């Protein structure tokens, strides 16, 4: 047992006592970040190379600052993204939404599909699609200047020239693409005003603009996504919109048949909770 591994064990106990959901993993991630190694290589760090900055990171995590703000990185599907204050930290639930979108794109009889990500935040959705659907062109929309800056950094690192970032509002974005888009995807703000997120990492650190939706039910941004998707999509194109687990029915009803939507479905995440709604626009 090395000195660093002993310190990680002590840190794990401290983080567990603070209520951190994954104390051992977080302690190891902080140690790996501080010492410039992978988690699998922590045992190789010499006792003489131990860096006391490890305990500074542990103290920050103990106060429930997000791990991703401490390490500066968030892992999403096959990507490692830069994140920090001012941008929503992508969550595992959204990976399921992206997986559904990627499956639809691969099934399409379209050589180079066009995709729009409304409210891209860190760029996680847009970049995952570009990485996993080789010929897709992805347009990422983000109006918030802080989030836009994070998205720009990640797109420069991972975008391969196929992700185009637009500083526009999701309600009226990309009019030049009207009727030409194959798939629209969005994880918009949807928490109702007055609701308080349970996790301090979300409540105290994620930007409120990315969390709280407008309107009494918090779904005005979802309604804006519906209108924008209806304008952007070609006949037969798809939309996928994430929502809170108790919002499946109201979001489902936003995508009405009267507005041209077909095959509307509520879909679940890996915990079997309603997580996103999908629909097809009109007929091919």
PDB file of C-alpha atoms in Angstrom, residues 62-261:
ATOM      1  CA  UNK A  62     -16.690  17.474   0.663  1.00  0.00           C
ATOM      2  CA  UNK A  63     -18.541  20.806   0.390  1.00  0.00           C
ATOM      3  CA  UNK A  64     -20.436  19.215  -2.544  1.00  0.00           C
ATOM      4  CA  UNK A  65     -18.770  21.190  -5.305  1.00  0.00           C
ATOM      5  CA  UNK A  66     -19.192  19.030  -8.430  1.00  0.00           C
ATOM      6  CA  UNK A  67     -16.344  16.649  -9.129  1.00  0.00           C
ATOM      7  CA  UNK A  68     -16.295  17.923 -12.698  1.00  0.00           C
ATOM      8  CA  UNK A  69     -15.557  21.475 -11.534  1.00  0.00           C
ATOM      9  CA  UNK A  70     -12.624  20.193  -9.490  1.00  0.00           C
ATOM     10  CA  UNK A  71     -11.093  18.093 -12.267  1.00  0.00           C
ATOM     11  CA  UNK A  72     -12.249  20.398 -15.074  1.00  0.00           C
ATOM     12  CA  UNK A  73     -13.587  17.455 -17.061  1.00  0.00           C
ATOM     13  CA  UNK A  74     -16.905  15.660 -17.582  1.00  0.00           C
ATOM     14  CA  UNK A  75     -17.148  12.259 -19.241  1.00  0.00           C
ATOM     15  CA  UNK A  76     -20.060  11.767 -21.621  1.00  0.00           C
ATOM     16  CA  UNK A  77     -20.370   8.629 -23.748  1.00  0.00           C
ATOM     17  CA  UNK A  78     -16.941   8.458 -25.461  1.00  0.00           C
ATOM     18  CA  UNK A  79     -15.948  12.075 -24.805  1.00  0.00           C
ATOM     19  CA  UNK A  80     -13.967  13.940 -22.176  1.00  0.00           C
ATOM     20  CA  UNK A  81     -15.291  17.505 -22.122  1.00  0.00           C
ATOM     21  CA  UNK A  82     -14.074  20.703 -20.501  1.00  0.00           C
ATOM     22  CA  UNK A  83     -16.607  22.045 -18.009  1.00  0.00           C
ATOM     23  CA  UNK A  84     -16.708  24.494 -15.126  1.00  0.00           C
ATOM     24  CA  UNK A  85     -18.723  27.347 -13.619  1.00  0.00           C
ATOM     25  CA  UNK A  86     -21.286  28.745 -16.041  1.00  0.00           C
ATOM     26  CA  UNK A  87     -22.153  25.558 -17.908  1.00  0.00           C
ATOM     27  CA  UNK A  88     -24.476  22.653 -17.103  1.00  0.00           C
ATOM     28  CA  UNK A  89     -22.563  19.466 -16.303  1.00  0.00           C
ATOM     29  CA  UNK A  90     -23.871  16.741 -18.663  1.00  0.00           C
ATOM     30  CA  UNK A  91     -25.569  13.829 -16.924  1.00  0.00           C
ATOM     31  CA  UNK A  92     -25.732  10.080 -17.676  1.00  0.00           C
ATOM     32  CA  UNK A  93     -29.501  10.317 -18.305  1.00  0.00           C
ATOM     33  CA  UNK A  94     -28.826  12.425 -21.387  1.00  0.00           C
ATOM     34  CA  UNK A  95     -26.605   9.688 -22.802  1.00  0.00           C
ATOM     35  CA  UNK A  96     -29.756   7.604 -23.307  1.00  0.00           C
ATOM     36  CA  UNK A  97     -31.362  10.434 -25.299  1.00  0.00           C
ATOM     37  CA  UNK A  98     -28.258  10.713 -27.472  1.00  0.00           C
ATOM     38  CA  UNK A  99     -28.160   6.954 -27.988  1.00  0.00           C
ATOM     39  CA  UNK A 100     -31.715   7.013 -29.304  1.00  0.00           C
ATOM     40  CA  UNK A 101     -30.871   9.887 -31.664  1.00  0.00           C
ATOM     41  CA  UNK A 102     -27.777   8.128 -32.980  1.00  0.00           C
ATOM     42  CA  UNK A 103     -29.738   4.934 -33.640  1.00  0.00           C
ATOM     43  CA  UNK A 104     -32.342   6.881 -35.659  1.00  0.00           C
ATOM     44  CA  UNK A 105     -29.676   8.645 -37.699  1.00  0.00           C
ATOM     45  CA  UNK A 106     -27.963   5.367 -38.544  1.00  0.00           C
ATOM     46  CA  UNK A 107     -31.279   3.923 -39.719  1.00  0.00           C
ATOM     47  CA  UNK A 108     -32.036   6.835 -42.033  1.00  0.00           C
ATOM     48  CA  UNK A 109     -31.613   6.485 -45.770  1.00  0.00           C
ATOM     49  CA  UNK A 110     -29.710   9.793 -45.793  1.00  0.00           C
ATOM     50  CA  UNK A 111     -26.068  10.017 -46.843  1.00  0.00           C
ATOM     51  CA  UNK A 112     -25.155  13.075 -44.738  1.00  0.00           C
ATOM     52  CA  UNK A 113     -27.840  13.791 -42.138  1.00  0.00           C
ATOM     53  CA  UNK A 114     -28.300  17.303 -40.764  1.00  0.00           C
ATOM     54  CA  UNK A 115     -28.798  17.565 -37.000  1.00  0.00           C
ATOM     55  CA  UNK A 116     -29.642  20.499 -34.729  1.00  0.00           C
ATOM     56  CA  UNK A 117     -28.915  20.529 -30.991  1.00  0.00           C
ATOM     57  CA  UNK A 118     -30.975  23.287 -29.345  1.00  0.00           C
ATOM     58  CA  UNK A 119     -29.355  24.612 -26.162  1.00  0.00           C
ATOM     59  CA  UNK A 120     -26.075  22.740 -26.494  1.00  0.00           C
ATOM     60  CA  UNK A 121     -24.455  23.799 -23.198  1.00  0.00           C
ATOM     61  CA  UNK A 122     -21.060  22.099 -23.092  1.00  0.00           C
ATOM     62  CA  UNK A 123     -21.632  20.636 -26.560  1.00  0.00           C
ATOM     63  CA  UNK A 124     -22.005  17.094 -25.212  1.00  0.00           C
ATOM     64  CA  UNK A 125     -24.972  16.083 -27.380  1.00  0.00           C
ATOM     65  CA  UNK A 126     -23.746  17.703 -30.579  1.00  0.00           C
ATOM     66  CA  UNK A 127     -20.222  16.339 -30.263  1.00  0.00           C
ATOM     67  CA  UNK A 128     -21.353  12.803 -29.420  1.00  0.00           C
ATOM     68  CA  UNK A 129     -23.544  12.696 -32.515  1.00  0.00           C
ATOM     69  CA  UNK A 130     -20.768  14.066 -34.716  1.00  0.00           C
ATOM     70  CA  UNK A 131     -18.312  11.536 -33.312  1.00  0.00           C
ATOM     71  CA  UNK A 132     -20.594   8.512 -33.645  1.00  0.00           C
ATOM     72  CA  UNK A 133     -22.409   9.311 -36.907  1.00  0.00           C
ATOM     73  CA  UNK A 134     -19.501   9.783 -39.264  1.00  0.00           C
ATOM     74  CA  UNK A 135     -21.171  11.825 -42.047  1.00  0.00           C
ATOM     75  CA  UNK A 136     -23.526  13.916 -39.930  1.00  0.00           C
ATOM     76  CA  UNK A 137     -23.359  17.707 -39.930  1.00  0.00           C
ATOM     77  CA  UNK A 138     -24.400  19.092 -36.549  1.00  0.00           C
ATOM     78  CA  UNK A 139     -25.530  22.625 -35.735  1.00  0.00           C
ATOM     79  CA  UNK A 140     -25.238  23.477 -32.031  1.00  0.00           C
ATOM     80  CA  UNK A 141     -27.262  26.436 -30.725  1.00  0.00           C
ATOM     81  CA  UNK A 142     -26.413  28.233 -27.477  1.00  0.00           C
ATOM     82  CA  UNK A 143     -27.456  31.768 -26.503  1.00  0.00           C
ATOM     83  CA  UNK A 144     -25.851  31.980 -23.048  1.00  0.00           C
ATOM     84  CA  UNK A 145     -22.371  33.549 -23.392  1.00  0.00           C
ATOM     85  CA  UNK A 146     -20.763  31.515 -20.598  1.00  0.00           C
ATOM     86  CA  UNK A 147     -22.043  28.185 -21.893  1.00  0.00           C
ATOM     87  CA  UNK A 148     -21.173  29.265 -25.450  1.00  0.00           C
ATOM     88  CA  UNK A 149     -17.546  29.698 -24.373  1.00  0.00           C
ATOM     89  CA  UNK A 150     -17.355  26.172 -22.967  1.00  0.00           C
ATOM     90  CA  UNK A 151     -19.042  24.735 -26.060  1.00  0.00           C
ATOM     91  CA  UNK A 152     -16.597  26.560 -28.313  1.00  0.00           C
ATOM     92  CA  UNK A 153     -13.598  25.092 -26.472  1.00  0.00           C
ATOM     93  CA  UNK A 154     -15.001  21.577 -26.687  1.00  0.00           C
ATOM     94  CA  UNK A 155     -15.946  21.912 -30.338  1.00  0.00           C
ATOM     95  CA  UNK A 156     -12.435  23.099 -31.187  1.00  0.00           C
ATOM     96  CA  UNK A 157     -11.062  20.026 -29.402  1.00  0.00           C
ATOM     97  CA  UNK A 158     -13.508  17.389 -30.627  1.00  0.00           C
ATOM     98  CA  UNK A 159     -15.663  18.811 -33.430  1.00  0.00           C
ATOM     99  CA  UNK A 160     -13.632  17.623 -36.428  1.00  0.00           C
ATOM    100  CA  UNK A 161     -15.048  20.514 -38.453  1.00  0.00           C
ATOM    101  CA  UNK A 162     -18.543  18.986 -38.512  1.00  0.00           C
ATOM    102  CA  UNK A 163     -20.077  20.813 -35.539  1.00  0.00           C
ATOM    103  CA  UNK A 164     -21.103  24.414 -36.185  1.00  0.00           C
ATOM    104  CA  UNK A 165     -21.821  26.612 -33.169  1.00  0.00           C
ATOM    105  CA  UNK A 166     -24.450  29.361 -33.358  1.00  0.00           C
ATOM    106  CA  UNK A 167     -24.992  32.084 -30.689  1.00  0.00           C
ATOM    107  CA  UNK A 168     -28.764  32.064 -31.105  1.00  0.00           C
ATOM    108  CA  UNK A 169     -31.866  31.535 -29.005  1.00  0.00           C
ATOM    109  CA  UNK A 170     -33.486  28.133 -29.438  1.00  0.00           C
ATOM    110  CA  UNK A 171     -36.859  29.787 -30.049  1.00  0.00           C
ATOM    111  CA  UNK A 172     -35.882  31.390 -33.367  1.00  0.00           C
ATOM    112  CA  UNK A 173     -32.621  29.720 -34.378  1.00  0.00           C
ATOM    113  CA  UNK A 174     -31.374  28.736 -37.824  1.00  0.00           C
ATOM    114  CA  UNK A 175     -34.140  30.002 -40.082  1.00  0.00           C
ATOM    115  CA  UNK A 176     -31.801  29.307 -43.006  1.00  0.00           C
ATOM    116  CA  UNK A 177     -32.277  25.569 -42.335  1.00  0.00           C
ATOM    117  CA  UNK A 178     -36.084  25.565 -42.325  1.00  0.00           C
ATOM    118  CA  UNK A 179     -37.422  22.287 -43.729  1.00  0.00           C
ATOM    119  CA  UNK A 180     -33.931  20.802 -44.222  1.00  0.00           C
ATOM    120  CA  UNK A 181     -33.101  19.120 -40.906  1.00  0.00           C
ATOM    121  CA  UNK A 182     -33.245  15.367 -40.311  1.00  0.00           C
ATOM    122  CA  UNK A 183     -33.191  15.378 -36.517  1.00  0.00           C
ATOM    123  CA  UNK A 184     -33.613  17.949 -33.740  1.00  0.00           C
ATOM    124  CA  UNK A 185     -32.510  17.107 -30.196  1.00  0.00           C
ATOM    125  CA  UNK A 186     -32.642  19.193 -27.050  1.00  0.00           C
ATOM    126  CA  UNK A 187     -32.092  19.082 -23.310  1.00  0.00           C
ATOM    127  CA  UNK A 188     -33.734  22.427 -22.493  1.00  0.00           C
ATOM    128  CA  UNK A 189     -34.403  24.002 -19.089  1.00  0.00           C
ATOM    129  CA  UNK A 190     -37.515  22.396 -17.600  1.00  0.00           C
ATOM    130  CA  UNK A 191     -37.502  22.644 -13.793  1.00  0.00           C
ATOM    131  CA  UNK A 192     -40.654  24.567 -12.735  1.00  0.00           C
ATOM    132  CA  UNK A 193     -40.117  27.933 -11.023  1.00  0.00           C
ATOM    133  CA  UNK A 194     -40.026  27.491  -7.257  1.00  0.00           C
ATOM    134  CA  UNK A 195     -38.942  23.855  -7.375  1.00  0.00           C
ATOM    135  CA  UNK A 196     -35.679  23.160  -5.559  1.00  0.00           C
ATOM    136  CA  UNK A 197     -33.335  20.474  -6.923  1.00  0.00           C
ATOM    137  CA  UNK A 198     -32.468  17.877  -4.309  1.00  0.00           C
ATOM    138  CA  UNK A 199     -28.747  17.519  -5.083  1.00  0.00           C
ATOM    139  CA  UNK A 200     -26.529  20.406  -3.907  1.00  0.00           C
ATOM    140  CA  UNK A 201     -24.253  19.881  -6.907  1.00  0.00           C
ATOM    141  CA  UNK A 202     -27.182  20.876  -9.123  1.00  0.00           C
ATOM    142  CA  UNK A 203     -28.867  23.398  -6.842  1.00  0.00           C
ATOM    143  CA  UNK A 204     -25.766  25.360  -5.911  1.00  0.00           C
ATOM    144  CA  UNK A 205     -23.491  25.045  -8.931  1.00  0.00           C
ATOM    145  CA  UNK A 206     -25.326  24.410 -12.206  1.00  0.00           C
ATOM    146  CA  UNK A 207     -26.362  27.687 -13.891  1.00  0.00           C
ATOM    147  CA  UNK A 208     -29.997  28.470 -13.136  1.00  0.00           C
ATOM    148  CA  UNK A 209     -30.613  29.452 -16.750  1.00  0.00           C
ATOM    149  CA  UNK A 210     -29.877  25.852 -17.768  1.00  0.00           C
ATOM    150  CA  UNK A 211     -32.143  24.417 -15.057  1.00  0.00           C
ATOM    151  CA  UNK A 212     -35.283  26.486 -14.628  1.00  0.00           C
ATOM    152  CA  UNK A 213     -37.860  26.641 -17.378  1.00  0.00           C
ATOM    153  CA  UNK A 214     -40.336  29.459 -17.966  1.00  0.00           C
ATOM    154  CA  UNK A 215     -44.074  29.303 -17.402  1.00  0.00           C
ATOM    155  CA  UNK A 216     -45.943  27.963 -14.416  1.00  0.00           C
ATOM    156  CA  UNK A 217     -44.986  24.376 -15.311  1.00  0.00           C
ATOM    157  CA  UNK A 218     -41.432  25.124 -16.457  1.00  0.00           C
ATOM    158  CA  UNK A 219     -42.148  23.840 -19.957  1.00  0.00           C
ATOM    159  CA  UNK A 220     -42.222  27.014 -22.059  1.00  0.00           C
ATOM    160  CA  UNK A 221     -38.743  26.199 -23.445  1.00  0.00           C
ATOM    161  CA  UNK A 222     -39.980  22.733 -24.419  1.00  0.00           C
ATOM    162  CA  UNK A 223     -42.862  24.413 -26.244  1.00  0.00           C
ATOM    163  CA  UNK A 224     -40.329  26.625 -28.010  1.00  0.00           C
ATOM    164  CA  UNK A 225     -38.346  23.525 -29.017  1.00  0.00           C
ATOM    165  CA  UNK A 226     -41.527  22.001 -30.456  1.00  0.00           C
ATOM    166  CA  UNK A 227     -42.208  25.090 -32.575  1.00  0.00           C
ATOM    167  CA  UNK A 228     -38.609  25.346 -33.753  1.00  0.00           C
ATOM    168  CA  UNK A 229     -38.415  21.643 -34.570  1.00  0.00           C
ATOM    169  CA  UNK A 230     -41.653  21.875 -36.520  1.00  0.00           C
ATOM    170  CA  UNK A 231     -40.106  24.667 -38.580  1.00  0.00           C
ATOM    171  CA  UNK A 232     -36.696  23.054 -39.095  1.00  0.00           C
ATOM    172  CA  UNK A 233     -37.558  19.425 -39.796  1.00  0.00           C
ATOM    173  CA  UNK A 234     -38.121  17.951 -43.213  1.00  0.00           C
ATOM    174  CA  UNK A 235     -41.159  15.675 -43.545  1.00  0.00           C
ATOM    175  CA  UNK A 236     -40.270  12.437 -41.777  1.00  0.00           C
ATOM    176  CA  UNK A 237     -37.633  14.064 -39.554  1.00  0.00           C
ATOM    177  CA  UNK A 238     -37.349  13.277 -35.854  1.00  0.00           C
ATOM    178  CA  UNK A 239     -37.254  15.233 -32.612  1.00  0.00           C
ATOM    179  CA  UNK A 240     -36.107  14.145 -29.140  1.00  0.00           C
ATOM    180  CA  UNK A 241     -36.597  16.335 -26.051  1.00  0.00           C
ATOM    181  CA  UNK A 242     -35.431  15.556 -22.525  1.00  0.00           C
ATOM    182  CA  UNK A 243     -37.598  16.380 -19.492  1.00  0.00           C
ATOM    183  CA  UNK A 244     -37.901  15.650 -15.774  1.00  0.00           C
ATOM    184  CA  UNK A 245     -39.159  12.207 -14.796  1.00  0.00           C
ATOM    185  CA  UNK A 246     -42.584  13.530 -13.727  1.00  0.00           C
ATOM    186  CA  UNK A 247     -43.144  15.554 -16.927  1.00  0.00           C
ATOM    187  CA  UNK A 248     -43.614  12.726 -19.411  1.00  0.00           C
ATOM    188  CA  UNK A 249     -47.346  13.223 -19.964  1.00  0.00           C
ATOM    189  CA  UNK A 250     -47.375  17.048 -20.332  1.00  0.00           C
ATOM    190  CA  UNK A 251     -44.404  16.971 -22.709  1.00  0.00           C
ATOM    191  CA  UNK A 252     -46.035  14.175 -24.711  1.00  0.00           C
ATOM    192  CA  UNK A 253     -49.133  16.367 -25.126  1.00  0.00           C
ATOM    193  CA  UNK A 254     -47.063  19.290 -26.446  1.00  0.00           C
ATOM    194  CA  UNK A 255     -46.295  17.268 -29.590  1.00  0.00           C
ATOM    195  CA  UNK A 256     -49.858  17.129 -30.867  1.00  0.00           C
ATOM    196  CA  UNK A 257     -51.130  15.467 -34.011  1.00  0.00           C
ATOM    197  CA  UNK A 258     -52.836  18.754 -34.944  1.00  0.00           C
ATOM    198  CA  UNK A 259     -49.372  20.287 -35.357  1.00  0.00           C
ATOM    199  CA  UNK A 260     -48.204  17.520 -37.646  1.00  0.00           C
ATOM    200  CA  UNK A 261     -46.519  15.184 -35.174  1.00  0.00           C
TER     201      UNK A 261
END
